[in-house]
C-alpha cells in the first residue's frame, strides 16, 4: 500500500499536503475513494475537510489548474506535459492546462554562488568578463543570467536551482505510487493510463534537469538545419557547460510574441517568416526525426534578414524511421483526402481495441476525412484536422503513443504561430511539397536497395539463430522446464476480493461461535454476574454485537464503492 511503502517521513508530509490541496479544490471524493484519508488518519495525519466545498462553483478544468499551480514545480511541469495530450483530454481541459505557469521567485546570486563556484571552478566574475547579478528570467527548474565572455561574446548562463533535483525526485516517487493506486482503485481512469503518463513525465523531467543534455539537443538540431541558413540555433560554450549549468550565445532579436514589431519598415516579411518557420519544423519532424517539441512564441526570436532563432531545447521529440513512415502516410492521407489510409495508420497507432467498436471507429474516421473531399488545399487547416482526429480517438477512449501526442501538439502550435504571422498561412500547402519530396526520396533505387539489404540481413540472422532456439526449447521441454506465461487481467483484484470474503466468512464464524457459546453460558447457574446476567455470557454477546456491527459496516462500504465504480 502507498502509506506503508513511503520512504521517509518527508514523503508522508508531502502526501498529506498533496491530498489537502486536492480536498480544497473539490477532489475530496476522489481522495475518499482511493482510501487515502483513512490511511493517513491511522498514520497520525489528519486532513482538513472544512473548506472542501469552497471552490465547488469553479469548473473542474480550472480547479485542476489551480491545484497543480499550488502544488509547485513538479506538478506544474506535469500539467504542461498533459496540455499536449489532446487525445486524452477535451479542449476545455487543454485550454486551462496551457495556462499553467510556475510562479517562482528569482533566487539571489548569494544562494547560487556555492553551486556556481563548484561547476565553474571559480567565481563567476572571474570566469566571465561581465556577469549580471540580476536574473534575466526565472523558471521552476532554472534561472538565466546574462554575461560576457573575455572575447566579447554575449552569452546567457542558465543555472539549475539548488536542491530542485531532490524536490522533484520526492514528488516523482509519490506521483508514481498515486498513479498505481488510481489505476487499481478507479477503473474510470484506466483509459488515461496514469502509470504510463507518469513514467513518460519522469523520463522527460529527468532529461530537462540535465542542462548539458539540452545543449546536446541544440547542437544536433543545429547540424540537421545547416541547409537552412535562415535558421539560427544558439551556439553552446562547452568549456562552461555542465549538468547544472549551461552557457549559450545570447540571442538579441524580436520575441515571438511581439508581432506588432514585425513591420515592413523594420525589415520583416511576415509571410516569409511563416513559411520559413514551417519549413524548418517540418524538416525536423519529417526528415530528421528530432524536433523542438515546444515551439511556442516564447521559444522563438525573429532576427534581421527574416531569420528565425529557436531557443530552449529542454523538451524535444524523437521519431523513429518507422514512425516517420507512418506519419507520412497519415499526413498524405489527410492532405490528399484518402480516408482509408488515415484510418489504417490511426488504428495501428492506438494498438489496444478492448471494448472499442472498430467498425464504428473506421466509419467515423472515413466520414471525417471524406468531408474535406474537393476542398482546395489552401483552405485546409492541418492543425485543426489533427485536433479533430484526436477528438475522435478520445471519444472512443483510445490513446496515442506519447511521441505522437507530442508531435501533434507541435503541429498545432506551429500552425497557430504561422496564422498569427500571416492570416493567409496554410500548413497543408507548405507541407505537401516536402512530404512528396520525402516520399520520392524513400523510393529511389538506392533507398529501396538499402532497405531490402537490411531486411535480408535481419532475416538471415533470425534463420541462423533458429536452430539454437529450437534446440533450447526442446531441451527445456524434455527436462520439464518449459514455462508458459499467462497474464489474466484483474487477477490481483479478484484475489483481493476473495481474501476479503474469506476474512468476512471467518469473522461470521467467530460471531456465530460467540452467540452459541454465550447462549450456553447463560443457562449455567452460579458464577460472576454483570447487570444481573452471567458475566461471561454478557461479554460474549457484547463481543458478538461489536463484531457484527463491524461486519455490516465492511459489507456496506464494499457495496458503496462498487456502486461508485
XYZ file of C-alpha atoms in Angstrom:
565
model
C 0.000 0.000 0.000
C 1.034 3.582 -0.578
C 1.287 4.652 3.069
C 3.244 1.573 4.138
C 5.869 1.968 1.405
C 6.711 5.650 1.821
C 10.483 6.102 2.009
C 10.704 8.942 4.514
C 8.656 10.987 6.939
C 9.027 13.861 4.474
C 7.161 11.831 1.847
C 4.300 11.293 4.294
C 4.119 15.030 4.989
C 4.206 15.810 1.284
C 1.436 13.261 0.639
C -0.721 14.982 3.251
C -0.035 18.314 1.534
C -0.976 16.924 -1.903
C -4.195 15.370 -0.629
C -5.035 18.554 1.283
C -4.766 20.578 -1.935
C -6.976 18.017 -3.722
C -9.601 18.326 -0.992
C -9.536 22.145 -1.104
C -10.016 22.110 -4.864
C -13.050 19.853 -4.910
C -11.497 16.391 -5.292
C -12.283 15.132 -1.783
C -14.463 12.334 -3.165
C -11.509 11.013 -5.169
C -9.359 11.025 -2.022
C -12.048 9.052 -0.168
C -12.468 6.528 -2.994
C -8.725 5.926 -3.023
C -8.957 5.132 0.697
C -6.109 7.533 1.484
C -7.940 9.670 4.052
C -8.444 6.725 6.432
C -4.870 5.500 5.938
C -3.431 8.945 6.627
C -5.548 9.194 9.779
C -4.192 5.861 11.001
C -0.671 7.169 10.286
C -1.309 10.148 12.552
C -2.033 12.662 9.742
C -5.476 14.309 9.606
C -6.827 16.163 6.557
C -8.748 19.403 6.941
C -12.131 18.969 5.238
C -13.666 22.227 6.466
C -13.043 24.092 3.190
C -13.690 21.166 0.862
C -16.590 22.924 -0.879
C -15.084 26.406 -1.109
C -14.365 26.061 -4.836
C -17.410 23.977 -5.767
C -18.692 26.605 -8.175
C -15.456 26.673 -10.186
C -15.349 24.471 -13.272
C -13.301 21.239 -12.905
C -10.654 22.219 -15.534
C -9.951 25.452 -13.620
C -9.838 23.571 -10.313
C -7.244 21.175 -11.742
C -5.079 24.058 -12.984
C -5.253 25.889 -9.658
C -4.407 22.706 -7.750
C -1.377 21.964 -9.947
C -0.088 25.531 -9.575
C -0.452 25.327 -5.800
C 1.443 22.021 -5.656
C 4.575 23.523 -7.163
C 7.151 22.987 -9.946
C 6.868 19.213 -10.432
C 3.102 19.284 -10.790
C 3.148 22.397 -12.980
C 5.530 20.585 -15.331
C 3.240 17.549 -15.249
C 0.289 19.729 -16.222
C 2.282 21.272 -19.068
C 3.004 17.771 -20.381
C -0.692 16.871 -20.114
C -1.534 20.008 -22.115
C -0.072 18.200 -25.114
C -2.360 15.169 -24.724
C -5.331 16.258 -26.801
C -6.005 12.553 -27.389
C -6.827 12.135 -23.669
C -8.385 15.443 -22.589
C -11.050 17.646 -24.091
C -10.369 21.184 -25.386
C -11.660 22.828 -22.177
C -9.018 20.954 -20.142
C -6.240 21.573 -22.682
C -7.034 25.305 -22.720
C -6.686 25.513 -18.932
C -3.556 23.359 -18.745
C -1.869 25.547 -21.361
C -2.238 28.473 -18.931
C -0.031 26.776 -16.358
C 2.932 28.869 -15.280
C 5.329 28.410 -12.436
C 5.059 31.392 -10.115
C 8.637 31.005 -8.943
C 10.520 33.952 -7.421
C 14.086 34.573 -8.546
C 16.909 33.463 -6.293
C 19.542 35.957 -5.146
C 23.019 35.277 -6.519
C 24.282 34.567 -2.998
C 22.241 31.335 -2.942
C 23.640 30.280 -6.325
C 27.295 31.109 -5.678
C 28.364 27.857 -3.950
C 26.959 25.752 -6.810
C 28.331 28.150 -9.459
C 31.777 28.094 -7.863
C 31.740 24.294 -7.858
C 30.623 23.995 -11.508
C 32.750 26.819 -12.959
C 35.822 26.218 -10.818
C 35.932 29.889 -9.792
C 33.721 32.855 -9.024
C 31.507 33.888 -11.991
C 33.144 37.347 -12.016
C 36.493 35.633 -12.686
C 35.220 33.240 -15.367
C 33.299 35.916 -17.287
C 34.394 39.403 -18.273
C 30.999 40.609 -17.027
C 28.241 38.766 -15.142
C 24.839 40.311 -14.455
C 23.825 39.604 -10.865
C 20.153 40.277 -11.718
C 18.411 37.339 -13.423
C 17.132 37.801 -16.962
C 14.394 35.182 -16.486
C 13.341 32.566 -13.921
C 11.511 29.271 -14.193
C 10.769 26.347 -11.924
C 13.934 24.389 -12.774
C 16.480 27.076 -13.624
C 17.043 30.794 -13.914
C 19.004 32.712 -16.533
C 21.625 35.453 -16.173
C 23.333 37.475 -18.888
C 27.115 37.514 -19.115
C 30.008 38.348 -21.463
C 32.974 36.135 -22.257
C 36.500 37.537 -22.259
C 36.481 37.509 -26.093
C 33.455 39.851 -26.057
C 30.778 37.252 -26.873
C 27.421 37.991 -25.255
C 26.039 34.843 -23.610
C 23.313 33.625 -21.288
C 24.116 31.473 -18.261
C 21.368 29.024 -17.334
C 21.703 27.809 -13.726
C 19.729 24.937 -12.194
C 18.086 25.819 -8.895
C 19.937 24.311 -5.917
C 18.060 21.392 -4.351
C 15.438 21.204 -7.121
C 16.592 17.708 -8.103
C 15.816 16.256 -4.645
C 12.439 18.019 -4.523
C 11.437 16.642 -7.906
C 12.682 13.127 -7.035
C 10.486 13.058 -3.916
C 7.433 14.291 -5.839
C 8.006 11.740 -8.598
C 8.079 8.917 -6.036
C 4.676 9.996 -4.764
C 3.272 10.538 -8.262
C 4.246 7.019 -9.323
C 2.565 5.489 -6.285
C -0.539 7.650 -6.600
C -0.814 6.699 -10.286
C -0.579 2.978 -9.462
C -3.207 3.353 -6.744
C -5.536 5.380 -9.008
C -5.271 2.818 -11.810
C -6.084 -0.025 -9.393
C -8.896 1.654 -7.435
C -10.524 3.928 -10.034
C -11.281 1.914 -13.210
C -12.686 5.045 -14.880
C -9.145 6.445 -15.021
C -7.642 3.383 -16.702
C -8.097 4.656 -20.306
C -5.935 7.649 -19.343
C -3.041 5.282 -18.454
C -1.948 7.117 -15.273
C 1.144 4.970 -14.688
C 2.316 5.286 -18.287
C 1.778 9.061 -18.208
C 3.842 9.411 -15.024
C 6.655 7.201 -16.403
C 6.873 9.327 -19.556
C 6.760 12.501 -17.488
C 9.542 11.255 -15.193
C 11.791 10.487 -18.173
C 11.093 13.882 -19.735
C 11.720 15.740 -16.473
C 14.967 13.884 -15.763
C 16.244 14.894 -19.215
C 15.186 18.504 -18.580
C 17.108 18.564 -15.299
C 20.324 17.827 -17.223
C 21.156 21.220 -18.718
C 24.033 19.707 -20.710
C 21.525 17.394 -22.411
C 19.620 20.463 -23.609
C 22.812 21.678 -25.281
C 23.411 18.326 -26.970
C 19.900 18.514 -28.411
C 20.572 22.056 -29.636
C 23.772 21.039 -31.418
C 22.155 18.033 -33.110
C 19.243 20.126 -34.363
C 21.629 22.899 -35.495
C 23.604 20.334 -37.532
C 20.399 18.991 -39.097
C 19.309 22.517 -40.097
C 22.608 23.614 -41.662
C 20.951 23.554 -45.107
C 18.576 26.310 -43.920
C 20.793 29.401 -43.456
C 17.891 31.483 -42.166
C 17.515 29.312 -39.048
C 19.661 30.199 -36.018
C 20.327 27.948 -33.016
C 22.406 29.461 -30.165
C 26.000 28.223 -30.060
C 26.968 26.227 -26.970
C 30.094 27.087 -24.973
C 31.098 23.665 -23.677
C 34.009 24.926 -21.611
C 31.473 26.261 -19.083
C 28.635 23.770 -19.565
C 27.826 21.064 -17.022
C 24.777 19.119 -15.814
C 23.695 22.026 -13.567
C 24.748 24.918 -15.800
C 24.945 25.733 -19.489
C 26.260 28.714 -21.403
C 24.927 29.650 -24.845
C 25.064 32.638 -27.160
C 22.676 35.443 -26.242
C 20.012 35.960 -28.918
C 19.167 39.613 -29.483
C 16.039 39.738 -31.584
C 12.311 40.379 -31.639
C 10.461 37.960 -29.296
C 7.937 35.648 -30.952
C 5.059 37.267 -29.081
C 5.859 40.841 -30.220
C 4.021 40.564 -33.536
C 3.341 44.309 -33.790
C 7.093 44.923 -34.110
C 7.356 42.730 -37.229
C 6.646 45.538 -39.703
C 7.939 46.061 -43.269
C 9.557 49.295 -42.026
C 11.621 47.193 -39.586
C 12.664 44.913 -42.469
C 10.370 41.954 -41.712
C 8.271 39.960 -44.178
C 5.717 38.114 -42.031
C 4.614 35.816 -44.863
C 8.209 34.747 -45.455
C 8.770 34.236 -41.721
C 5.737 31.929 -41.521
C 6.935 29.889 -44.492
C 10.493 29.592 -43.196
C 9.395 28.594 -39.697
C 7.056 25.941 -41.071
C 9.734 24.607 -43.399
C 12.229 24.288 -40.536
C 9.870 22.491 -38.148
C 8.537 20.189 -40.867
C 12.095 19.258 -41.799
C 12.886 18.471 -38.155
C 9.815 16.245 -37.898
C 9.560 14.523 -41.268
C 13.190 14.268 -42.364
C 15.343 14.369 -39.218
C 13.167 12.661 -36.600
C 14.374 15.056 -33.855
C 12.272 18.154 -33.329
C 11.681 21.056 -30.965
C 8.641 19.813 -29.042
C 7.572 23.195 -27.671
C 7.739 25.785 -30.496
C 5.617 28.416 -28.761
C 6.288 32.179 -29.203
C 8.416 32.337 -26.042
C 10.983 30.000 -27.610
C 11.239 31.866 -30.920
C 13.023 35.094 -31.878
C 12.870 36.932 -35.195
C 16.172 38.382 -36.449
C 17.162 40.812 -39.232
C 17.088 39.468 -42.815
C 13.989 37.465 -41.860
C 15.954 34.887 -39.929
C 14.408 32.809 -37.126
C 16.117 31.686 -33.910
C 14.909 28.739 -31.813
C 15.918 28.544 -28.144
C 15.324 26.223 -25.157
C 15.721 22.631 -26.355
C 14.957 21.094 -22.969
C 11.915 19.350 -24.445
C 12.478 17.583 -27.766
C 10.555 14.884 -29.585
C 12.044 11.851 -31.303
C 10.546 9.816 -34.133
C 11.926 6.503 -35.328
C 12.140 5.817 -39.064
C 9.074 3.609 -38.798
C 7.118 6.369 -37.058
C 8.150 8.852 -39.742
C 6.942 6.486 -42.465
C 3.592 6.127 -40.693
C 3.396 9.897 -40.214
C 3.990 10.427 -43.932
C 1.144 8.057 -44.717
C -1.161 9.870 -42.270
C -0.346 13.405 -43.437
C -0.549 12.493 -47.113
C -3.859 10.758 -46.417
C -5.197 13.926 -44.765
C -3.861 16.284 -47.428
C -4.879 14.093 -50.384
C -8.246 13.105 -48.797
C -7.644 9.329 -48.621
C -9.726 8.216 -45.598
C -8.719 4.543 -45.572
C -5.018 5.436 -45.331
C -5.748 7.686 -42.325
C -7.885 5.021 -40.633
C -5.225 2.323 -41.125
C -2.475 4.422 -39.525
C -4.585 5.542 -36.552
C -5.753 2.001 -35.815
C -2.119 0.821 -35.850
C -1.100 3.660 -33.523
C -3.776 3.164 -30.891
C -2.928 -0.541 -30.574
C -5.423 -1.699 -27.917
C -9.055 -2.013 -29.019
C -10.576 -3.671 -25.961
C -14.182 -2.534 -25.722
C -13.901 -0.471 -28.942
C -16.295 -0.813 -31.857
C -13.726 -0.934 -34.675
C -16.341 -0.730 -37.391
C -17.844 2.415 -35.893
C -14.373 3.944 -35.420
C -13.373 3.291 -39.026
C -16.670 4.706 -40.253
C -16.199 7.923 -38.222
C -12.616 8.422 -39.432
C -13.580 7.843 -43.047
C -16.532 10.239 -42.748
C -14.271 12.836 -41.134
C -11.670 12.709 -43.925
C -14.281 12.483 -46.658
C -15.852 15.791 -45.566
C -12.766 17.563 -46.927
C -13.103 15.995 -50.374
C -12.917 18.628 -53.089
C -11.833 21.424 -50.744
C -8.825 23.337 -52.172
C -5.539 22.590 -50.439
C -5.063 26.220 -49.446
C -8.276 26.083 -47.384
C -7.297 23.069 -45.284
C -6.234 23.580 -41.670
C -3.857 20.695 -40.979
C -3.627 21.531 -37.272
C -7.422 21.536 -36.898
C -7.678 18.271 -38.822
C -5.203 16.616 -36.447
C -7.073 18.033 -33.447
C -10.360 16.643 -34.803
C -8.803 13.214 -35.379
C -7.559 13.055 -31.779
C -11.047 14.093 -30.608
C -12.486 11.045 -32.408
C -9.937 8.796 -30.699
C -10.723 10.388 -27.333
C -14.438 9.679 -27.753
C -13.567 6.007 -28.266
C -11.252 6.084 -25.200
C -8.149 5.349 -27.277
C -4.778 6.957 -26.513
C -1.914 7.732 -28.867
C 1.701 6.839 -28.029
C 3.393 9.716 -26.194
C 5.815 10.597 -29.017
C 2.914 11.084 -31.418
C 0.898 13.147 -28.940
C 3.913 15.445 -28.599
C 4.190 15.630 -32.378
C 0.553 16.622 -32.841
C 0.948 19.316 -30.194
C 3.974 20.687 -32.107
C 1.987 20.692 -35.365
C -0.946 22.539 -33.824
C 1.356 25.104 -32.138
C 3.249 25.627 -35.390
C 0.134 26.247 -37.449
C -1.143 28.674 -34.806
C 2.118 30.642 -34.944
C 2.021 30.654 -38.737
C -1.535 32.001 -38.788
C -0.608 34.720 -36.280
C 2.228 35.826 -38.558
C 0.245 35.543 -41.772
C -3.559 35.059 -41.772
C -3.199 33.520 -45.238
C -0.769 30.855 -43.999
C -1.803 27.242 -44.715
C 0.213 24.417 -43.257
C -1.105 21.906 -45.795
C 0.254 23.963 -48.692
C 3.664 24.157 -47.014
C 3.707 20.501 -46.003
C 2.672 18.803 -49.243
C 5.807 19.586 -51.340
C 8.104 18.424 -48.519
C 6.045 15.273 -47.921
C 6.111 14.390 -51.611
C 9.858 15.065 -51.742
C 10.480 12.722 -48.802
C 8.276 10.019 -50.336
C 10.131 10.236 -53.651
C 13.464 10.034 -51.866
C 12.263 6.965 -49.966
C 11.526 5.110 -53.210
C 14.727 5.984 -55.009
C 16.525 2.795 -56.217
C 19.416 3.163 -53.754
C 16.989 3.718 -50.816
C 14.906 0.670 -51.766
C 18.081 -1.412 -52.182
C 19.359 -0.303 -48.767
C 16.115 -1.249 -47.012
C 15.988 -4.582 -48.828
C 19.550 -5.355 -47.757
C 18.746 -4.527 -44.126
C 15.650 -6.753 -44.236
C 17.664 -9.586 -45.762
C 20.338 -9.282 -43.069
C 17.742 -9.425 -40.280
C 16.025 -12.440 -41.884
C 19.359 -14.261 -42.282
C 20.303 -13.539 -38.659
C 16.938 -14.925 -37.497
C 17.431 -18.075 -39.585
C 20.914 -18.579 -38.139
C 19.528 -18.303 -34.618
C 16.522 -20.578 -35.270
C 18.284 -23.987 -34.744
C 19.698 -22.832 -31.379
C 16.293 -21.541 -30.283
C 14.563 -24.809 -31.260
C 17.259 -26.879 -29.542
C 16.904 -24.855 -26.324
C 13.108 -25.190 -26.476
C 13.221 -28.980 -26.901
C 15.826 -29.365 -24.136
C 13.707 -27.420 -21.667
C 10.627 -29.448 -22.678
C 12.417 -32.773 -22.046
C 13.537 -31.577 -18.611
C 10.073 -30.389 -17.708
C 11.251 -26.772 -17.513
C 9.018 -25.449 -20.271
C 7.085 -22.464 -18.957
C 4.035 -20.790 -20.395
C 3.241 -17.289 -19.149
C -0.446 -16.404 -18.946
C -1.477 -12.919 -17.901
C -5.003 -12.629 -16.535
C -6.445 -9.149 -16.390
C -7.596 -8.008 -12.928
C -6.321 -11.257 -11.334
C -4.866 -9.370 -8.338
C -8.140 -7.556 -7.794
C -10.054 -10.859 -7.864
C -7.577 -12.313 -5.353
C -8.069 -9.333 -3.058
C -11.831 -9.755 -3.231
C -11.533 -13.473 -2.377
C -9.233 -12.613 0.533
C -11.704 -10.048 1.908
C -14.585 -12.519 1.512
C -12.634 -15.190 3.396
C -11.917 -12.733 6.214
C -15.588 -11.841 6.497
C -16.593 -15.505 6.487
C -14.105 -16.209 9.288
C -15.476 -13.259 11.242
C -19.034 -14.538 10.722
C -17.995 -17.947 12.130
C -16.426 -16.241 15.165
C -19.652 -14.273 15.739
C -21.721 -17.438 15.448
C -19.427 -19.234 17.918
C -19.709 -16.322 20.383
C -23.504 -16.341 20.179
C -23.769 -20.111 20.645
C -21.176 -20.188 23.432
C -22.762 -17.237 25.226
C -26.204 -18.837 24.976
C -24.850 -21.967 26.669
C -23.135 -19.907 29.380
C -26.415 -18.073 30.067
C -28.045 -21.390 31.094
C -25.360 -22.226 33.670
C -26.229 -21.280 37.238
C -23.701 -19.579 39.549
C -20.535 -17.686 38.752
C -19.978 -13.923 38.478
C -22.784 -11.729 37.199
C -22.998 -8.431 35.381
C -26.250 -6.418 35.311
C -27.909 -9.479 36.788
C -26.711 -11.718 33.942
C -23.871 -14.254 33.841
C -20.785 -12.089 33.190
C -19.125 -14.318 30.583
C -22.363 -14.754 28.658
C -22.947 -10.986 28.678
C -19.395 -10.272 27.487
C -19.729 -12.898 24.756
C -22.966 -11.376 23.471
C -21.383 -7.866 23.584
C -18.395 -9.064 21.577
C -20.729 -10.670 19.020
C -22.667 -7.367 18.659
C -19.465 -5.348 18.139
C -18.086 -7.845 15.591
C -21.457 -7.964 13.838
C -21.582 -4.169 13.503
C -18.038 -4.177 12.090
C -19.009 -6.860 9.574
C -22.144 -4.974 8.470
C -20.113 -1.747 8.068
C -17.436 -3.531 5.991
C -20.069 -5.081 3.697
C -21.868 -1.730 3.317
C -18.629 0.129 2.441
C -17.683 -2.515 -0.114
C -21.091 -2.281 -1.788
C -20.909 1.531 -1.724
C -17.533 1.546 -3.501
C -18.797 -0.860 -6.164
C -21.750 1.429 -6.835
C -19.376 4.407 -7.217
C -17.195 2.500 -9.681
